[in-house]
Coordinates of C-alpha atoms in Angstrom, one line a residue:
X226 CA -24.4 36.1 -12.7
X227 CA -22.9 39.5 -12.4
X228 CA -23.4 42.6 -14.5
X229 CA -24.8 41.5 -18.1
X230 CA -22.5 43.0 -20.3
X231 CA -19.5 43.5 -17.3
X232 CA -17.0 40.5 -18.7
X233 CA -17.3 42.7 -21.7
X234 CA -17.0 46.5 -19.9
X235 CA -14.6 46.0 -17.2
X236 CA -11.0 44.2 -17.6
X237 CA -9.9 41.6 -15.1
X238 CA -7.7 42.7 -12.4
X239 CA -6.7 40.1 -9.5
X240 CA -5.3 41.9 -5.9
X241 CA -1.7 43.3 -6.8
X242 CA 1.8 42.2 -4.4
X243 CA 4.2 44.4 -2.7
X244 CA 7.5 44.7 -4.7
X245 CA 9.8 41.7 -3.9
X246 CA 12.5 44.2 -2.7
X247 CA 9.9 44.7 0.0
X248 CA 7.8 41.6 0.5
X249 CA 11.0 39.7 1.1
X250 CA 11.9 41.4 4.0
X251 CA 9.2 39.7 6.4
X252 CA 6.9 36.9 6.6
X253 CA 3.6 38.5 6.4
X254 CA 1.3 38.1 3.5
X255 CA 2.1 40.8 0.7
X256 CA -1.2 41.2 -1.0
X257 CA -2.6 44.5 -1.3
X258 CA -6.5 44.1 -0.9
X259 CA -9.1 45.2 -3.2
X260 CA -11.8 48.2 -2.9
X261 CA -15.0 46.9 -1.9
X262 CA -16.0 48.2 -4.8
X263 CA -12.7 47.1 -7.0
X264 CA -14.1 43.9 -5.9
X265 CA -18.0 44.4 -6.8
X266 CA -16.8 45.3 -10.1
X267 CA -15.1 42.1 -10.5
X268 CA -18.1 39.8 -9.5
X269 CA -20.0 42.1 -12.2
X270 CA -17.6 40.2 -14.7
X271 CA -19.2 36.6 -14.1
X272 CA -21.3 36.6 -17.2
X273 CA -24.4 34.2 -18.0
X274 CA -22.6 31.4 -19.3
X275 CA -24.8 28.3 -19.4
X276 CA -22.8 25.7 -17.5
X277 CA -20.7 27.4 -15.2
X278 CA -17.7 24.8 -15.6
X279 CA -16.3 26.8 -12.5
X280 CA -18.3 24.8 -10.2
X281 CA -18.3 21.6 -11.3
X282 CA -15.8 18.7 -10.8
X283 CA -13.6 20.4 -13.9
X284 CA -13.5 23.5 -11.5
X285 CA -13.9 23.3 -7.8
X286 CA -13.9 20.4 -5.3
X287 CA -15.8 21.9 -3.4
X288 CA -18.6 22.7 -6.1
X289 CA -18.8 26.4 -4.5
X290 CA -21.7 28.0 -6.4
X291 CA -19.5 30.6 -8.1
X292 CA -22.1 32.6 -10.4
X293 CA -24.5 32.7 -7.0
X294 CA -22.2 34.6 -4.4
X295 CA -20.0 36.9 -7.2
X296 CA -23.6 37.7 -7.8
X297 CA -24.4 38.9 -4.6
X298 CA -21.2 40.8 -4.1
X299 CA -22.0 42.3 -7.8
X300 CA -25.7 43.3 -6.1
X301 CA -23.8 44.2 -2.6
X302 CA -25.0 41.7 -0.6
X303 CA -22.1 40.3 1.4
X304 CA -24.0 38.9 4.2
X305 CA -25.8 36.3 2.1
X306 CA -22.8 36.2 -0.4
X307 CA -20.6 34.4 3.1
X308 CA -23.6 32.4 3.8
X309 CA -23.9 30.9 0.2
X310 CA -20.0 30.2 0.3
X311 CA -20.5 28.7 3.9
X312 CA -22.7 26.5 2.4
X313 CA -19.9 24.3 0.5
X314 CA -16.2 25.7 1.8
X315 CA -16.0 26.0 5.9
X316 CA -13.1 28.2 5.4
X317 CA -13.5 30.2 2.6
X318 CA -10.4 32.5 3.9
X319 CA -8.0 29.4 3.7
X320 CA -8.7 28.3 0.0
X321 CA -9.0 32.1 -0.7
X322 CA -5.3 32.2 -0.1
X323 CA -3.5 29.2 -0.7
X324 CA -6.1 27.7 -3.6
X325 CA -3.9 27.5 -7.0
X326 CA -8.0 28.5 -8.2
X327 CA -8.6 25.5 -11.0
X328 CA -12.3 27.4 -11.2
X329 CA -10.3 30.4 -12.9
X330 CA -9.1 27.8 -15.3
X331 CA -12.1 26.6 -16.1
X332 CA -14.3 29.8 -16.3
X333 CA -15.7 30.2 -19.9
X334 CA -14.1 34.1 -20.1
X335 CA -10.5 32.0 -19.4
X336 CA -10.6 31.3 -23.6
X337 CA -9.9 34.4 -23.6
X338 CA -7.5 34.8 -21.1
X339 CA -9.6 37.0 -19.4
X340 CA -11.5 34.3 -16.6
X341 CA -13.4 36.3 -13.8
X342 CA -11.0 37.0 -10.7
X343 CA -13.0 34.1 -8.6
X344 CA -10.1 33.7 -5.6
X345 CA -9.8 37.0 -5.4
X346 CA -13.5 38.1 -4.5
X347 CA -13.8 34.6 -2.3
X348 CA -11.1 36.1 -0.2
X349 CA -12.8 39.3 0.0
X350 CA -16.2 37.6 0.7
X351 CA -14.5 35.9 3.6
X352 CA -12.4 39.0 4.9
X353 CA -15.7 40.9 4.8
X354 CA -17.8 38.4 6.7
X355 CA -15.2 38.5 9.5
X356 CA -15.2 42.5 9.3
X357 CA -19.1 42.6 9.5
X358 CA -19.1 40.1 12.0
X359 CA -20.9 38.0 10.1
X360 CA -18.8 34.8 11.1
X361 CA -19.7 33.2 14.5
X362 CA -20.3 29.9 16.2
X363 CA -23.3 28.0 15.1
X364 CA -23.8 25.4 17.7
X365 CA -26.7 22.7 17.4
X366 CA -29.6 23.5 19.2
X367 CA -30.5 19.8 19.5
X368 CA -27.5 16.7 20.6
X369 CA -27.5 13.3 19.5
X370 CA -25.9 11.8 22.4
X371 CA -22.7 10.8 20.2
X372 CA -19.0 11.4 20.6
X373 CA -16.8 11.5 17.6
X374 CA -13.0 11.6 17.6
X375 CA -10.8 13.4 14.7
X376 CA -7.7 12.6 14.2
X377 CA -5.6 15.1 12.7
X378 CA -6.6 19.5 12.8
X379 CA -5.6 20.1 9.4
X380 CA -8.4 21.7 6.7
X381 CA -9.9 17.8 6.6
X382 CA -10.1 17.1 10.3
X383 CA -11.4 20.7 11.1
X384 CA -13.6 20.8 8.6
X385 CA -15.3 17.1 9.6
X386 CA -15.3 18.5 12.9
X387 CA -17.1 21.3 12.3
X388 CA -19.8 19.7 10.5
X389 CA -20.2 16.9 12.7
X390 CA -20.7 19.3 15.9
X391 CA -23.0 21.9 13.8
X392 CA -24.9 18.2 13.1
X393 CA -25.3 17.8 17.3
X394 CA -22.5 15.3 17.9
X395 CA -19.9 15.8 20.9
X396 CA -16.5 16.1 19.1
X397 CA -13.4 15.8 20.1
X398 CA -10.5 16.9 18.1
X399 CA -6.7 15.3 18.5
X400 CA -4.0 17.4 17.3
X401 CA 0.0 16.0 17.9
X402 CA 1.0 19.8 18.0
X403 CA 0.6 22.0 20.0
X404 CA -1.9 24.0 17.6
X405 CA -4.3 23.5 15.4
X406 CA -3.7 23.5 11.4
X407 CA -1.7 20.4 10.3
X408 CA -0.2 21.8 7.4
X409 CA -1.9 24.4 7.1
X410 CA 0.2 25.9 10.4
X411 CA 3.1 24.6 10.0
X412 CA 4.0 23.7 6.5
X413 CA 2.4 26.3 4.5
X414 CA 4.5 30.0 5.0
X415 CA 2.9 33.2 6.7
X416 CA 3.6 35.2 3.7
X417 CA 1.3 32.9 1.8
X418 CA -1.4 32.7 4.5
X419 CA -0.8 34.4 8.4
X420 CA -2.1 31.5 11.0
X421 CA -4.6 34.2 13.0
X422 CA -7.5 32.9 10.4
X423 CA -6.9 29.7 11.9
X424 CA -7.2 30.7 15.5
X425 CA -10.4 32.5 14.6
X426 CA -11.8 29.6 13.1
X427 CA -10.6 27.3 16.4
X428 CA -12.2 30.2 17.9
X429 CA -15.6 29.7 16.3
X430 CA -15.5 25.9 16.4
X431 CA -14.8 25.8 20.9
X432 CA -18.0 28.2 20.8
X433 CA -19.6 25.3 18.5
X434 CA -18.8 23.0 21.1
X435 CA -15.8 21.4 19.7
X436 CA -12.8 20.1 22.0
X437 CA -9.5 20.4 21.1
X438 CA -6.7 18.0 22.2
X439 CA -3.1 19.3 21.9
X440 CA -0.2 18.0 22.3
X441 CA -1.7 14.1 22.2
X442 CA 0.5 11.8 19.1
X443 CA -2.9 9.5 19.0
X444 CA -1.1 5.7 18.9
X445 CA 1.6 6.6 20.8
X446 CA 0.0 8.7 23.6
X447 CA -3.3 7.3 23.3
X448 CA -3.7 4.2 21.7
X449 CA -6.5 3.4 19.7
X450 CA -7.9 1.0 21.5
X451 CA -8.9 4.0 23.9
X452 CA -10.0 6.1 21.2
X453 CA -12.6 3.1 19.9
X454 CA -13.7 2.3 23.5
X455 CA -14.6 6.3 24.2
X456 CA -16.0 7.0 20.9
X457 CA -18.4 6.2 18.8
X458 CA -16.9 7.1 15.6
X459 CA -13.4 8.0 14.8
X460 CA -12.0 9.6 12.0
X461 CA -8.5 9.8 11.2
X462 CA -7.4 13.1 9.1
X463 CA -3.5 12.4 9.5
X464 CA -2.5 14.2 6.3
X465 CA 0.6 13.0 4.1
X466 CA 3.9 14.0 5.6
X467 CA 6.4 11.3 5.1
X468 CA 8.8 12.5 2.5
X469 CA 9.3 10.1 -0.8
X470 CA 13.1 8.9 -1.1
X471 CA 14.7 11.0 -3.4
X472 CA 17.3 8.0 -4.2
X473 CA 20.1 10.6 -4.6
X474 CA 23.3 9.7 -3.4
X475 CA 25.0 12.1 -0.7
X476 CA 21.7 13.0 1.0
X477 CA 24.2 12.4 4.5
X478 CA 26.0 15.7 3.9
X479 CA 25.5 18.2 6.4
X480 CA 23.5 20.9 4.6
X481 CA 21.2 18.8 2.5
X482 CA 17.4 18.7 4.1
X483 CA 13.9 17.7 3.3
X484 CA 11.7 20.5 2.8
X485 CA 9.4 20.0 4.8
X486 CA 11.2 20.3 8.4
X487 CA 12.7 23.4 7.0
X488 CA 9.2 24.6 6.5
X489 CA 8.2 23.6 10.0
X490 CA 10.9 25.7 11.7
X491 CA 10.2 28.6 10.1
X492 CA 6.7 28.6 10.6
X493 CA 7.6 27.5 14.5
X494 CA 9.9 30.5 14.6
X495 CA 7.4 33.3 13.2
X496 CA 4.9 31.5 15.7
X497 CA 7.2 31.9 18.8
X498 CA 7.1 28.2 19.2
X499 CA 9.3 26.0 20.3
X500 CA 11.2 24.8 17.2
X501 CA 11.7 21.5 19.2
X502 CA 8.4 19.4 17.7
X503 CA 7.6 15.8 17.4
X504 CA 8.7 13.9 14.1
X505 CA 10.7 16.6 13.0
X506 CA 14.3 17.2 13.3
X507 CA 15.6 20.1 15.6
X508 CA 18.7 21.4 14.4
X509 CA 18.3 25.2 13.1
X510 CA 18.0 25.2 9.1
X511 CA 18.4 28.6 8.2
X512 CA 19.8 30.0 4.6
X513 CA 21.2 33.4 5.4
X514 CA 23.8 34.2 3.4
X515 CA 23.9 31.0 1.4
X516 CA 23.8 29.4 -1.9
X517 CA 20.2 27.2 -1.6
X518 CA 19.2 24.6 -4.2
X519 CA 16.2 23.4 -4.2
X520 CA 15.3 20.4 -6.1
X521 CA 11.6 19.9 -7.1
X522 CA 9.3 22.2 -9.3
X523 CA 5.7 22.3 -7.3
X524 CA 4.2 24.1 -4.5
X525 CA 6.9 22.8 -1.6
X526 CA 9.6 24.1 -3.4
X527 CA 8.3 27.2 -4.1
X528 CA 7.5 27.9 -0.4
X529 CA 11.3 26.9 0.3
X530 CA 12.3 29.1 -2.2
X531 CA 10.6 32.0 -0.6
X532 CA 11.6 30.7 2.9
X533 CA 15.7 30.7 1.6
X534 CA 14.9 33.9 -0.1
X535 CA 13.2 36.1 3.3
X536 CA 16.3 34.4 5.4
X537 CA 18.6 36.4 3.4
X538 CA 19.8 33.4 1.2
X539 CA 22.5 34.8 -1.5
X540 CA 21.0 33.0 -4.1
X541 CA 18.3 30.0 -4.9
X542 CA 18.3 27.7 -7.8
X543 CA 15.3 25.5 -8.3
X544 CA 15.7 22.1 -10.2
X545 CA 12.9 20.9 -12.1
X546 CA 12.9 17.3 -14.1
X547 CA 10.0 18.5 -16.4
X548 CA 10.8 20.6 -19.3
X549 CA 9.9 24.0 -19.5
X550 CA 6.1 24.2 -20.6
X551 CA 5.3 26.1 -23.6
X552 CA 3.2 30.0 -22.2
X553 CA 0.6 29.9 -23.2
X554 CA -1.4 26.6 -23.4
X555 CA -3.6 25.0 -26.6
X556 CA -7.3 26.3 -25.0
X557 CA -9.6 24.2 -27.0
X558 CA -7.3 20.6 -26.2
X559 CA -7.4 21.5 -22.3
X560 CA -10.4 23.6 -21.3
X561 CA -11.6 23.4 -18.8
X562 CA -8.9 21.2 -17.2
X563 CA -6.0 22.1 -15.3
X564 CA -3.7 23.5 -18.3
X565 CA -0.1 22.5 -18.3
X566 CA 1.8 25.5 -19.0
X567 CA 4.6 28.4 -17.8
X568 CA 3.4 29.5 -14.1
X569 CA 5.7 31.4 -11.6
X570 CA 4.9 31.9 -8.0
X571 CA 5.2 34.6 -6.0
X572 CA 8.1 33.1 -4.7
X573 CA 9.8 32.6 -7.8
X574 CA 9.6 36.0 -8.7
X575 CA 11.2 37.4 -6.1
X576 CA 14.8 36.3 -8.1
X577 CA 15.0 32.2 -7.8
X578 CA 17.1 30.6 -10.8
X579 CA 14.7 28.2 -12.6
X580 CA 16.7 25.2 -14.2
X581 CA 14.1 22.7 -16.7
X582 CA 15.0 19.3 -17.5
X583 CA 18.1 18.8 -15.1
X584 CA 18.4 15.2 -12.8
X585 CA 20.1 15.6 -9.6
X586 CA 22.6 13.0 -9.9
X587 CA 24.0 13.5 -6.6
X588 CA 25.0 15.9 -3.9
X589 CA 28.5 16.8 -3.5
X590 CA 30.3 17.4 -0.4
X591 CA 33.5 18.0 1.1
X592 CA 36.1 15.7 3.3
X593 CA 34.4 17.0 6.5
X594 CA 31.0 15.8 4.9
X595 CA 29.8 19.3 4.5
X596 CA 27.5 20.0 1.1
X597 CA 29.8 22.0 -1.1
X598 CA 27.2 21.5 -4.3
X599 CA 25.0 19.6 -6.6
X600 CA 25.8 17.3 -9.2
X601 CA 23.2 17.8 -12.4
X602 CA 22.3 17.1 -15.8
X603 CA 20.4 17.4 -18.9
X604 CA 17.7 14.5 -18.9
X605 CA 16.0 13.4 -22.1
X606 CA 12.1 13.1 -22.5
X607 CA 11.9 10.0 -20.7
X608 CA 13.8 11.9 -17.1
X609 CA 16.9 10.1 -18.4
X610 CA 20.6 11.4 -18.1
X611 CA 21.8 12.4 -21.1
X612 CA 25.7 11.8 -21.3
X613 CA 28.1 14.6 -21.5
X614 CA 25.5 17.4 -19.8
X615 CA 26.6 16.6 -16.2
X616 CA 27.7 20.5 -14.0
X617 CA 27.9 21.0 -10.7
X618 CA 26.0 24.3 -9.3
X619 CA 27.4 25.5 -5.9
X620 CA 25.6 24.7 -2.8
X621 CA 25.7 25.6 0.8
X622 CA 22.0 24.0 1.5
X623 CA 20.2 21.5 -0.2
X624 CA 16.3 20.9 0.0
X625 CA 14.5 18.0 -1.6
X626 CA 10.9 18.8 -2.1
X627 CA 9.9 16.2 -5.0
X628 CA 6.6 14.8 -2.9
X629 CA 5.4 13.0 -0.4
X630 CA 4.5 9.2 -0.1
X631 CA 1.7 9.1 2.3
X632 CA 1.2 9.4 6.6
X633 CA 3.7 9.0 9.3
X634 CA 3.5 5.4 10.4
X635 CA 5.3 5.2 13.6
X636 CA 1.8 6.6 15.2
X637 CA -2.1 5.0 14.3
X638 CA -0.9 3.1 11.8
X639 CA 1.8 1.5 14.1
X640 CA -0.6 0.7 16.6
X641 CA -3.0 -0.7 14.4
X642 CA -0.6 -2.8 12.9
X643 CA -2.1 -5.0 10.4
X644 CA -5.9 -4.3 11.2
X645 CA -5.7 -1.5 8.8
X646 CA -6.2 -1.9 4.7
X647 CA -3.1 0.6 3.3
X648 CA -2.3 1.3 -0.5
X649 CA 1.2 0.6 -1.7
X650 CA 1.2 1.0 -5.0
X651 CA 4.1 1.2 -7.4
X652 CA 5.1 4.7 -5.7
X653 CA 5.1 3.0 -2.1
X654 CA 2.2 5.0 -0.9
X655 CA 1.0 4.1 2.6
X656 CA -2.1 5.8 1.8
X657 CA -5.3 3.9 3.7
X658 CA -7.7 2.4 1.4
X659 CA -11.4 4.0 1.8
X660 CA -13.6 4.7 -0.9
X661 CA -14.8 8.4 -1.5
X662 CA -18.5 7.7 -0.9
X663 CA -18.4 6.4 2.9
X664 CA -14.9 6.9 3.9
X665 CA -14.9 3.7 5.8
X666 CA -11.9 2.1 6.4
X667 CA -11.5 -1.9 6.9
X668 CA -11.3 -1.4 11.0
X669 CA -14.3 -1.0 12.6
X670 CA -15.5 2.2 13.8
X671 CA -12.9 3.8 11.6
X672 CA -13.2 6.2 9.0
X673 CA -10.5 8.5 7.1
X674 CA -10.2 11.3 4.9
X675 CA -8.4 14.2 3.6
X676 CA -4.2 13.4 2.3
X677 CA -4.0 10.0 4.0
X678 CA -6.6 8.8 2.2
X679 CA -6.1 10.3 -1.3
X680 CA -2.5 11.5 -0.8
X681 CA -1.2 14.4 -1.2
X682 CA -3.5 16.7 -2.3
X683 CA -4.6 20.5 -2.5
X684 CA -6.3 22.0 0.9
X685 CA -9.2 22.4 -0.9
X686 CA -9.9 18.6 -2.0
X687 CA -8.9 18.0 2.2
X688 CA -11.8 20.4 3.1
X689 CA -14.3 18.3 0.6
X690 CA -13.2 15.3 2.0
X691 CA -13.8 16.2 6.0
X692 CA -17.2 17.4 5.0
X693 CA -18.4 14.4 2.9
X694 CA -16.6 12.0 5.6
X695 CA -18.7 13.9 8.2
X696 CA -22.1 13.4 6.2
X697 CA -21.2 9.6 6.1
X698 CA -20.3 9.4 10.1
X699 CA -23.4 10.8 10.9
X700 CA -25.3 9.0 8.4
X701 CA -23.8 5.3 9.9
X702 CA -24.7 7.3 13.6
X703 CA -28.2 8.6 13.1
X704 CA -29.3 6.6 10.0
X705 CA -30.4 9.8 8.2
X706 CA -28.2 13.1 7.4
X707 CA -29.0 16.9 6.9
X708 CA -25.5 17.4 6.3
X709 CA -24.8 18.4 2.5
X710 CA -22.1 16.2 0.4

């Protein structure tokens, strides 16, 4: 724990945002960092609470040992705080960013309202490793002889591939673009997290003996047959990326998009890459100077919204199904779960019309089969239309961000063909089947993990899920693991 009495002496305060009329403006994160000693005083906070929910599975997937490391940055002791964090989360810096933080929810001084300001001093932790140069390649000092293929660079694959070269293995890691990050890169915004703490990870990882592959679309470029005759173990982190079909009629209309190849390009663009990439479309999508609607209410969306928004869009509506939650959530029916209440993103604050309970009924376009707007409605508690409520809100560009339904299958799962066990349940998932202790798939050799496995998921399960996939490849390897789970 922290400070004894801190939760009661010193008042939560989490890292304050540029004002929108400025953050807006570019595509660089907008958080204004903490004191070192802002930060210290936070960690005080964490008080003495007899089952730290924060770290178990109510609270973090990755079962960081919260109380341990605020701790240590309470007592000053970053260098052992990183090392404690290492110990569970391989990229503290990533989830520090981009992690909606369930462990706040969860935190005992949350009845309050009041829960220690855990994201925020893991992102500091992480920042100050990299500042002390605390953070540099650990590479085995003894090799096992055995090659291992990884399928996939997002926060599964690199994680796996960390551990499995820190546990002496020779890894090689296949990446279809041209960098590495999966979504992480190239679906997730710059002004949410900037892609150098990716390269210094990559960094880090080449100096632990990890090779990277770019540019290789494993079952198309390499079949697997190749990648089971070189290896001894493969494991295929190919994330969840095929859309789910919105079923809404006039999706044809020039203008109307998924979100994710909007995303894509952007992220492209602010990386001076080629927006020209495999499995995504290359046509510029840009919202400057238009109306944008946006229909979906989670994380997507909201990273389209603030996409449209930097773009110079005139203005964004978002259409949510669900109804408005209430603001403030019943504690003692949801603690320490996930609580279903009001949120808004940094995105949506920046001015983003929020409609609740509306069905898209269709998108409406004109002769030249241009999108001119969307056609909506008021939907009852059971998502259905309720007659008489239909309006149509003006739209220049459309995005559909309502989910994804599992990996792209033109690629491994292609070439597999039917060798491979895959999950279609009543959604249409093309998840693979693998349980979560061994992560072995029905094809020999063949492991999985991460949002093809589970589907789509938070980068902070993906990152468990390379790391216990990794303890269970080396286990069927070596017969024995040091590697934690």
């Amino acid at each position: 724990m922290g400070k004894v009495t801190g939760f009661m002496e010193i008042d939560r305060q989490v890292a304050k945002y540029q004002p929108a009329s400025d953050r807006i403006r570019h595509f660089r994160e907008f958080t204004i960092p903490m004191s070192d000693a802002e930060v210290q005083k936070q960690a005080a906070r964490c008080m003495d609470c007899g089952i730290p929910y924060c770290h178990g599975p109510t609270g973090c997937p990755v079962h960081n040992q919260i109380p341990d490391w605020n701790d240590l940055v309470y007592n000053g002791n970053w260098e052992e705080a990183i090392r404690n964090l290492h110990s569970t989360n391989n990229f503290p810096e990533f989830t520090g960013r981009v992690c909606p933080a369930p462990c706040e929810e969860a935190c005992t001084l949350n009845l309050e309202d009041a829960p220690v300001s855990i994201k925020t001093v893991e992102q500091a932790i992480a920042d100050k490793a990299y500042e002390m140069g605390y953070i540099v390649p650990q590479p085995a000092t003894v090799k096992t002889g055995k090659k291992v293929a990884v399928i996939g660079s997002g926060p599964a694959g690199m994680a796996a591939a960390q551990q499995l070269a820190r546990a002496g293995h020779e890894v090689h890691l296949y990446e279809r673009e041209s960098k590495a990050g999966g979504l992480l890169r190239y679906g997730i915004p710059d002004f949410k997290m900037e892609k150098n703490f990716i390269d210094r990870r990559v960094d880090q990882m080449r100096g632990e003996g990890v090779t990277f592959h770019y540019g290789v679309n494993v079952g198309v470029d390499k079949p697997m047959d190749e990648m089971f005759a070189e290896h001894d173990a493969v494991l295929y982190c190919g994330g969840s990326e095929t859309p789910r079909d919105a079923g809404i009629p006039g999706v044809d209309f020039a203008g109307v998009h998924d979100a994710m190849p909007y995303l894509v390009q952007q992220n492209r663009r602010v990386g001076r890459e080629n927006v020209d990439s495999v499995g995504w479309p290359s046509d510029p999508i840009l919202a400057g100077g238009k109306h944008v609607v946006v229909v979906g209410g989670g994380d997507t969306a909201s990273d389209c919204v603030g996409t449209a928004f930097r773009q110079g869009a005139v203005k964004v509506t978002q259409l949510d199904i669900r109804p408005q939650p209430p603001e403030k959530e019943d504690k003692l029916a949801v603690w320490p779960f996930w609580a279903t209440k009001m949120r808004t993103s940094s995105s949506q604050a920046e001015g983003a019309v929020r409609e609740f309970q509306v069905g898209t009924l269709e998108f409406v376009g004109d002769e030249d089969g241009v999108l001119t707007g969307v056609k909506c409605c008021q939907v009852d508690d059971r998502r259905k239309p309720i007659a008489g409520t239909e309006f149509i809100i003006k739209a220049d560009l459309a995005f559909i961000a309502i989910g994804f339904r599992g990996p792209f299958t033109d690629s491994v799962l292609k070439d597999l063909g039917d060798k491979l066990a895959i999950n279609t349940d009543k959604r249409g998932s093309s998840n693979v089947i693998a349980n979560d202790r061994d992560y072995k798939t029905s094809v020999d050799k063949l492991w999985t993990a991460g949002d093809v496995r589970r589907g789509q998921s938070l980068v902070v399960w993906a990152i468990r899920e390379g790391r216990q996939a990794a303890r269970a490849i080396d286990e069927a390897l070596m017969g024995t693991t040091t590697l934690p789970r």
